[in-house]
Amino acid sequence: MTDILRRRGVLSLNTRAGVNFTQNKMHQVLHIAPRSLTDLDTVLALHRTHEVDVWRHPTTWNQTLDVYVAPDKIEAFLDELKLINVEVKVWIHDLQRLMDEEKVSLARKARHPKTSQGKNKIFHTYLRYDEIRNFLRNAESDSLRTDVVRAERKIIGTTYEGREIELIHISKGDSPNKKKIFIDGGVHAREWISPAFTLYIIYQLVYNTSNDDVKTLLNHFDWYIVPVLNPDGYEYSHTQNRLWRKNRSPNRRGCVGTDVNRNFGYQWNPRLGGSSDPCSDLFSGNTSFSEEESRALQNFILANNDNMIAYFTVHSYGQLWLYPWGYTNALLDDWMDLEHLANVSVSALRQKHGTQYTVGSSTRVLYSAAGNSHDWAKGEAGIKYSYTLELRDKEQYGFLLPEDQIKPTSEETWTGLVAFSKALLLYEG
Ligand code: 0X9
Ligand code: ZN
């Protein structure tokens, strides 16, 4: 019971650093609250030397950091924190347990395919990449049997490990001049809710065509969706390391992986929220567009961006609806347009299950991260409404969002997307 309460953050061990709450050496995620800018800088410097994984960075000293610390690192890390003025709480007390529970749940579903069969599986479980591709194949062939929607798959690139990056174009096939909306997911490997939500969108557009909202969305837009931009990383997070973030291309010094969301070529700069250390989780690559994944997206969008009015890159977690810039805290000239449609979307989203989102510029609300994809989509590809969505949750599970939240998360985000699309029609004509 205590564990459950702790995990839910109800009984967090609220203590100053140094009190020994880690005797049992668990994988823990800490909330660290610095009390000044200097203390924040010290914590960030510590995170580099101690190789802990910052799940969430703060923008200002009065926000907390979420930091995952491995059992063999925690003692030394806490000793250092003792020397500065920070408050430390255990947020996720036993991360290993959460990962084990997730594994059991996935295995149980695999053993009982009856309860989660066919395409409805996307609502209840996190699919592997081959299952996702199967779903796309079926969506394509099922759509060909109707005359109301046409779904066409396209390979837009091949990853370092040889996996094909697949896109699905969903339209009515009736006009070449409709406005286009592009959505990608699975940029970061461990953010499993992201591909799951993109599949929900595809499901709605292909299989729910008698719904009035779906009719509107198909009548007015063409949809381009890449459920998993980084399939190598996604598979690795399923089979080897649940908390993997980057892709899997090899680097110098024997380290693997580039952060695809630091590799885009608009104001690319490893010193602004990325890293030039190939072993870092935020490695920006040796150059911009050094990676297959970012290049695939670049090539496809540049070849198809006429009439492309919106771009969404779907991530987790934090419940945020963000717009550029991510490389500077300067505001866009048209930030009010992006802010307005984001506000419309999050109010609709909230009506569904009460989930609250924060809207704003990604640097101001979150932190700076040069080389991210929404900056490139806006700055280089000229897509007016470019957003990063950070889906659930905020307080409880972080990247390990349980499968029973796939459906409500997808439903509410879909509600936000529908509201966005309708508002866009009113706003932009
Ligand atoms: O750091 C990222 O790439 C994104 N957050 S995540 O937790 N999903 O990794 C945020 C990117 C948004 N852009 C900026 N914050 N600049
Ligand atoms: Zn992400």
Tab-separated table of C-alpha atoms in Angstrom, residues 9-305:
chain	number	residue	atom	x	y	z
A	9	GLY	CA	2.995	10.964	-5.141
A	10	VAL	CA	0.566	10.992	-2.227
A	11	LEU	CA	3.176	10.023	0.265
A	12	SER	CA	6.257	11.528	-1.221
A	13	LEU	CA	9.205	11.579	1.063
A	14	ASN	CA	9.576	15.274	1.400
A	15	THR	CA	13.016	15.797	2.704
A	16	ARG	CA	16.142	17.802	2.193
A	17	ALA	CA	18.787	16.014	0.193
A	18	GLY	CA	20.969	13.688	2.127
A	19	VAL	CA	18.422	12.038	4.355
A	20	ASN	CA	18.864	8.404	3.641
A	21	PHE	CA	15.723	7.273	1.887
A	22	THR	CA	17.398	5.054	-0.600
A	23	GLN	CA	18.630	2.162	1.492
A	24	ASN	CA	17.009	-0.370	-0.790
A	25	LYS	CA	18.721	1.040	-3.878
A	26	MET	CA	15.825	1.283	-6.240
A	27	HIS	CA	15.468	2.912	-9.599
A	28	GLN	CA	13.905	6.193	-8.583
A	29	VAL	CA	12.647	9.352	-10.186
A	30	LEU	CA	13.184	12.442	-8.056
A	31	HIS	CA	11.569	15.848	-8.062
A	32	ILE	CA	14.278	18.383	-7.325
A	33	ALA	CA	13.287	21.940	-6.437
A	34	PRO	CA	16.161	24.416	-6.588
A	35	ARG	CA	15.707	27.613	-4.580
A	36	SER	CA	17.745	29.919	-6.784
A	37	LEU	CA	19.113	30.200	-10.275
A	38	THR	CA	22.599	29.390	-9.006
A	39	ASP	CA	21.324	26.204	-7.385
A	40	LEU	CA	19.561	25.236	-10.597
A	41	ASP	CA	22.817	25.712	-12.515
A	42	THR	CA	24.638	23.563	-9.970
A	43	VAL	CA	22.065	20.776	-10.291
A	44	LEU	CA	22.291	20.882	-14.077
A	45	ALA	CA	26.081	20.710	-13.892
A	46	LEU	CA	25.774	17.747	-11.495
A	47	HIS	CA	23.482	15.928	-13.865
A	48	ARG	CA	26.192	16.002	-16.492
A	49	THR	CA	28.917	14.630	-14.244
A	50	HIS	CA	26.712	12.009	-12.630
A	51	GLU	CA	25.053	10.878	-15.853
A	52	VAL	CA	21.573	10.970	-14.427
A	53	ASP	CA	18.665	11.219	-16.828
A	54	VAL	CA	16.726	14.482	-16.635
A	55	TRP	CA	13.197	13.554	-17.686
A	56	ARG	CA	12.017	17.111	-17.440
A	57	HIS	CA	14.085	20.260	-17.408
A	58	PRO	CA	12.852	23.451	-15.802
A	59	THR	CA	13.026	26.827	-17.521
A	60	THR	CA	13.299	28.852	-14.366
A	61	TRP	CA	14.658	28.143	-10.931
A	62	ASN	CA	11.185	27.999	-9.377
A	63	GLN	CA	10.168	24.878	-11.323
A	64	THR	CA	11.112	21.353	-10.355
A	65	LEU	CA	13.260	18.957	-12.337
A	66	ASP	CA	12.239	15.339	-12.775
A	67	VAL	CA	15.384	13.276	-12.612
A	68	TYR	CA	15.794	9.532	-13.000
A	69	VAL	CA	18.742	8.117	-11.060
A	70	ALA	CA	20.002	4.554	-11.387
A	71	PRO	CA	20.544	2.623	-8.135
A	72	ASP	CA	24.334	2.676	-8.395
A	73	LYS	CA	24.398	6.442	-8.908
A	74	ILE	CA	21.917	7.605	-6.340
A	75	GLU	CA	24.100	7.766	-3.258
A	76	ALA	CA	26.827	9.884	-4.827
A	77	PHE	CA	24.238	12.115	-6.473
A	78	LEU	CA	22.399	12.743	-3.212
A	79	ASP	CA	25.663	13.441	-1.413
A	80	GLU	CA	26.369	16.219	-3.877
A	81	LEU	CA	22.846	17.595	-3.602
A	82	LYS	CA	23.337	17.765	0.160
A	83	LEU	CA	25.793	20.583	-0.394
A	84	ILE	CA	23.300	22.861	-2.079
A	85	ASN	CA	20.003	24.386	-1.228
A	86	VAL	CA	17.464	22.136	-2.917
A	87	GLU	CA	14.426	20.207	-1.861
A	88	VAL	CA	14.317	16.591	-3.023
A	89	LYS	CA	11.232	14.403	-3.158
A	90	VAL	CA	10.919	10.886	-4.395
A	91	TRP	CA	8.366	11.035	-7.186
A	92	ILE	CA	8.459	7.499	-8.548
A	93	HIS	CA	9.690	5.359	-5.726
A	94	ASP	CA	10.188	2.109	-7.574
A	95	LEU	CA	10.519	2.602	-11.290
A	96	GLN	CA	11.599	-0.989	-11.820
A	97	ARG	CA	8.291	-2.155	-10.411
A	98	LEU	CA	6.379	0.055	-12.878
A	99	MET	CA	8.416	-1.354	-15.742
A	100	ASP	CA	7.844	-4.916	-14.530
A	101	GLU	CA	4.101	-4.332	-14.222
A	102	GLU	CA	4.023	-2.972	-17.738
A	103	LYS	CA	5.874	-6.020	-19.042
A	104	VAL	CA	3.442	-8.393	-17.315
A	105	SER	CA	0.483	-6.507	-18.735
A	106	LEU	CA	1.906	-6.606	-22.280
A	107	ALA	CA	2.698	-10.325	-21.983
A	108	ARG	CA	-0.785	-11.088	-20.633
A	109	LYS	CA	-2.353	-9.365	-23.625
A	110	ALA	CA	-0.103	-11.241	-26.021
A	111	ARG	CA	-1.223	-14.537	-24.417
A	112	HIS	CA	-4.916	-13.660	-24.618
A	113	PRO	CA	-5.274	-12.229	-28.075
A	114	LYS	CA	-9.070	-12.685	-27.892
A	115	THR	CA	-9.507	-9.791	-25.482
A	116	SER	CA	-7.533	-7.452	-27.660
A	117	GLN	CA	-7.951	-8.623	-31.173
A	118	GLY	CA	-7.700	-6.943	-34.526
A	119	LYS	CA	-7.603	-3.252	-35.014
A	120	ASN	CA	-9.227	-2.504	-31.654
A	121	LYS	CA	-5.982	-3.551	-30.047
A	122	ILE	CA	-4.683	-0.024	-30.572
A	123	PHE	CA	-6.971	1.257	-27.812
A	124	HIS	CA	-5.653	-1.087	-25.161
A	125	THR	CA	-2.050	-1.915	-25.777
A	126	TYR	CA	1.247	-0.482	-26.955
A	127	LEU	CA	1.976	-2.224	-30.245
A	128	ARG	CA	5.347	-3.352	-31.535
A	129	TYR	CA	6.557	-1.834	-34.815
A	130	ASP	CA	5.588	-4.822	-36.978
A	131	GLU	CA	2.079	-4.732	-35.484
A	132	ILE	CA	1.870	-1.021	-36.245
A	133	ARG	CA	2.837	-1.700	-39.843
A	134	ASN	CA	0.185	-4.410	-40.034
A	135	PHE	CA	-2.396	-1.963	-38.778
A	136	LEU	CA	-1.360	0.508	-41.497
A	137	ARG	CA	-1.492	-2.182	-44.178
A	138	ASN	CA	-5.020	-3.123	-43.105
A	139	ALA	CA	-6.095	0.513	-42.953
A	140	GLU	CA	-4.930	0.924	-46.524
A	141	SER	CA	-6.665	-2.171	-47.872
A	142	ASP	CA	-9.859	-1.576	-45.853
A	143	SER	CA	-10.043	1.970	-47.187
A	144	LEU	CA	-9.851	0.683	-50.759
A	145	ARG	CA	-13.073	-1.231	-50.148
A	146	THR	CA	-14.940	2.016	-49.435
A	147	ASP	CA	-15.541	5.043	-51.574
A	148	VAL	CA	-15.439	7.578	-48.754
A	149	VAL	CA	-11.797	7.475	-47.755
A	150	ARG	CA	-8.501	6.519	-49.293
A	151	ALA	CA	-5.468	5.590	-47.200
A	152	GLU	CA	-2.153	5.163	-48.982
A	153	ARG	CA	1.118	4.097	-47.402
A	154	LYS	CA	4.493	5.413	-48.412
A	155	ILE	CA	8.010	4.599	-47.253
A	156	ILE	CA	9.767	7.879	-46.553
A	157	GLY	CA	13.137	6.549	-45.403
A	158	THR	CA	15.111	3.624	-44.015
A	159	THR	CA	16.770	3.731	-40.610
A	160	TYR	CA	20.302	2.767	-39.635
A	161	GLU	CA	19.095	-0.695	-38.578
A	162	GLY	CA	17.213	-1.087	-41.843
A	163	ARG	CA	13.649	-0.449	-40.729
A	164	GLU	CA	11.366	1.337	-43.127
A	165	ILE	CA	9.808	4.573	-41.909
A	166	GLU	CA	6.224	4.503	-43.011
A	167	LEU	CA	3.792	7.334	-43.659
A	168	ILE	CA	0.099	7.061	-44.343
A	169	HIS	CA	-1.741	9.613	-46.451
A	170	ILE	CA	-5.461	9.728	-45.707
A	171	SER	CA	-7.766	11.685	-47.954
A	172	LYS	CA	-10.983	11.466	-49.897
A	173	GLY	CA	-8.951	11.414	-53.064
A	174	ASP	CA	-11.261	14.004	-54.567
A	175	SER	CA	-9.152	17.139	-54.817
A	176	PRO	CA	-5.435	17.784	-55.092
A	177	ASN	CA	-5.711	21.282	-53.607
A	178	LYS	CA	-6.910	20.698	-50.089
A	179	LYS	CA	-5.035	22.015	-47.109
A	180	LYS	CA	-2.685	19.438	-45.616
A	181	ILE	CA	-2.042	18.498	-42.014
A	182	PHE	CA	1.109	16.553	-41.104
A	183	ILE	CA	1.488	14.584	-37.872
A	184	ASP	CA	4.449	12.577	-36.611
A	185	GLY	CA	4.901	10.402	-33.545
A	186	GLY	CA	7.553	8.222	-32.000
A	187	VAL	CA	10.415	10.701	-32.412
A	188	HIS	CA	11.512	9.785	-28.908
A	189	ALA	CA	11.633	6.056	-28.374
A	190	ARG	CA	10.284	5.797	-24.826
A	191	GLU	CA	7.234	8.006	-25.350
A	192	TRP	CA	4.965	5.104	-26.244
A	193	ILE	CA	1.695	7.009	-25.939
A	194	SER	CA	2.737	9.079	-28.943
A	195	PRO	CA	2.568	6.360	-31.653
A	196	ALA	CA	-0.530	4.981	-29.889
A	197	PHE	CA	-2.322	8.312	-30.315
A	198	THR	CA	-1.338	8.647	-33.975
A	199	LEU	CA	-2.880	5.205	-34.608
A	200	TYR	CA	-6.070	6.409	-32.946
A	201	ILE	CA	-6.192	9.328	-35.393
A	202	ILE	CA	-5.757	6.935	-38.321
A	203	TYR	CA	-8.451	4.668	-36.884
A	204	GLN	CA	-10.925	7.562	-36.676
A	205	LEU	CA	-10.199	8.830	-40.170
A	206	VAL	CA	-10.364	5.424	-41.829
A	207	TYR	CA	-12.962	3.490	-39.823
A	208	ASN	CA	-15.267	6.129	-38.364
A	209	THR	CA	-16.247	7.887	-41.558
A	210	SER	CA	-19.936	8.210	-40.686
A	211	ASN	CA	-19.012	10.488	-37.779
A	212	ASP	CA	-19.728	14.164	-38.486
A	213	ASP	CA	-16.379	15.386	-37.182
A	214	VAL	CA	-14.526	12.862	-39.309
A	215	LYS	CA	-16.557	13.935	-42.322
A	216	THR	CA	-15.548	17.560	-41.746
A	217	LEU	CA	-11.904	16.645	-41.284
A	218	LEU	CA	-11.847	14.615	-44.494
A	219	ASN	CA	-13.886	17.102	-46.486
A	220	HIS	CA	-11.471	19.911	-45.758
A	221	PHE	CA	-8.036	18.396	-45.237
A	222	ASP	CA	-5.573	15.790	-46.450
A	223	TRP	CA	-3.803	13.992	-43.611
A	224	TYR	CA	-0.184	12.827	-43.608
A	225	ILE	CA	0.739	10.723	-40.586
A	226	VAL	CA	4.004	9.037	-39.592
A	227	PRO	CA	3.215	6.975	-36.479
A	228	VAL	CA	6.835	6.104	-35.641
A	229	LEU	CA	9.566	8.309	-37.031
A	230	ASN	CA	12.220	6.518	-34.968
A	231	PRO	CA	11.371	2.798	-35.195
A	232	ASP	CA	14.884	1.621	-34.231
A	233	GLY	CA	14.656	3.489	-30.952
A	234	TYR	CA	11.043	2.421	-30.434
A	235	GLU	CA	11.876	-1.265	-30.820
A	236	TYR	CA	14.951	-0.914	-28.616
A	237	SER	CA	12.781	0.597	-25.887
A	238	HIS	CA	10.518	-2.467	-26.155
A	239	THR	CA	13.256	-5.066	-26.120
A	240	GLN	CA	16.351	-3.692	-24.370
A	241	ASN	CA	15.958	-0.459	-22.485
A	242	ARG	CA	12.496	0.908	-21.701
A	243	LEU	CA	13.895	4.378	-21.084
A	244	TRP	CA	15.769	4.766	-24.376
A	245	ARG	CA	15.186	8.173	-26.013
A	246	LYS	CA	17.385	8.528	-29.106
A	247	ASN	CA	17.701	6.653	-32.387
A	248	ARG	CA	20.235	3.801	-32.714
A	249	SER	CA	22.898	5.078	-35.076
A	250	PRO	CA	26.443	4.600	-33.763
A	251	ASN	CA	28.661	7.503	-32.731
A	252	ARG	CA	32.232	8.146	-31.767
A	253	ARG	CA	33.460	6.826	-28.407
A	254	GLY	CA	31.357	3.690	-28.713
A	255	CYS	CA	28.157	5.505	-27.833
A	256	VAL	CA	24.915	5.035	-29.682
A	257	GLY	CA	22.104	7.326	-30.711
A	258	THR	CA	21.253	10.877	-31.701
A	259	ASP	CA	18.339	12.830	-30.288
A	260	VAL	CA	16.263	13.207	-33.454
A	261	ASN	CA	14.561	16.243	-31.918
A	262	ARG	CA	17.869	18.112	-31.751
A	263	ASN	CA	18.960	17.196	-35.281
A	264	PHE	CA	16.757	19.398	-37.471
A	265	GLY	CA	18.451	22.102	-39.490
A	266	TYR	CA	16.799	25.283	-38.397
A	267	GLN	CA	19.030	27.221	-36.001
A	268	TRP	CA	20.690	23.892	-35.168
A	269	ASN	CA	22.970	24.391	-32.183
A	270	PRO	CA	24.078	21.663	-29.743
A	271	ARG	CA	24.831	24.317	-27.128
A	272	LEU	CA	21.200	25.383	-26.910
A	273	GLY	CA	19.472	22.587	-25.049
A	274	GLY	CA	21.233	19.832	-27.000
A	275	SER	CA	24.685	18.328	-26.643
A	276	SER	CA	27.784	17.654	-28.676
A	277	ASP	CA	28.632	14.716	-26.421
A	278	PRO	CA	27.777	11.561	-28.398
A	279	CYS	CA	27.068	9.706	-25.162
A	280	SER	CA	24.504	12.250	-23.986
A	281	ASP	CA	20.787	11.570	-24.263
A	282	LEU	CA	20.493	14.960	-25.935
A	283	PHE	CA	23.221	14.417	-28.554
A	284	SER	CA	22.351	16.758	-31.432
A	285	GLY	CA	24.356	14.827	-34.046
A	286	ASN	CA	27.639	15.850	-35.640
A	287	THR	CA	25.792	18.104	-38.062
A	288	SER	CA	22.178	19.038	-38.633
A	289	PHE	CA	20.262	16.392	-40.573
A	290	SER	CA	22.969	13.825	-39.951
A	291	GLU	CA	20.218	11.266	-39.213
A	292	GLU	CA	18.020	9.195	-41.516
A	293	GLU	CA	14.904	9.999	-39.474
A	294	SER	CA	15.173	13.794	-39.598
A	295	ARG	CA	16.236	13.658	-43.261
A	296	ALA	CA	13.256	11.469	-44.177
A	297	LEU	CA	10.905	13.985	-42.628
A	298	GLN	CA	12.710	16.909	-44.255
A	299	ASN	CA	12.596	15.339	-47.722
A	300	PHE	CA	8.966	14.371	-47.539
A	301	ILE	CA	7.753	17.691	-46.173
A	302	LEU	CA	9.790	19.820	-48.567
A	303	ALA	CA	8.392	17.843	-51.484
A	304	ASN	CA	4.798	18.210	-50.233
A	305	ASN	CA	4.540	21.438	-48.272
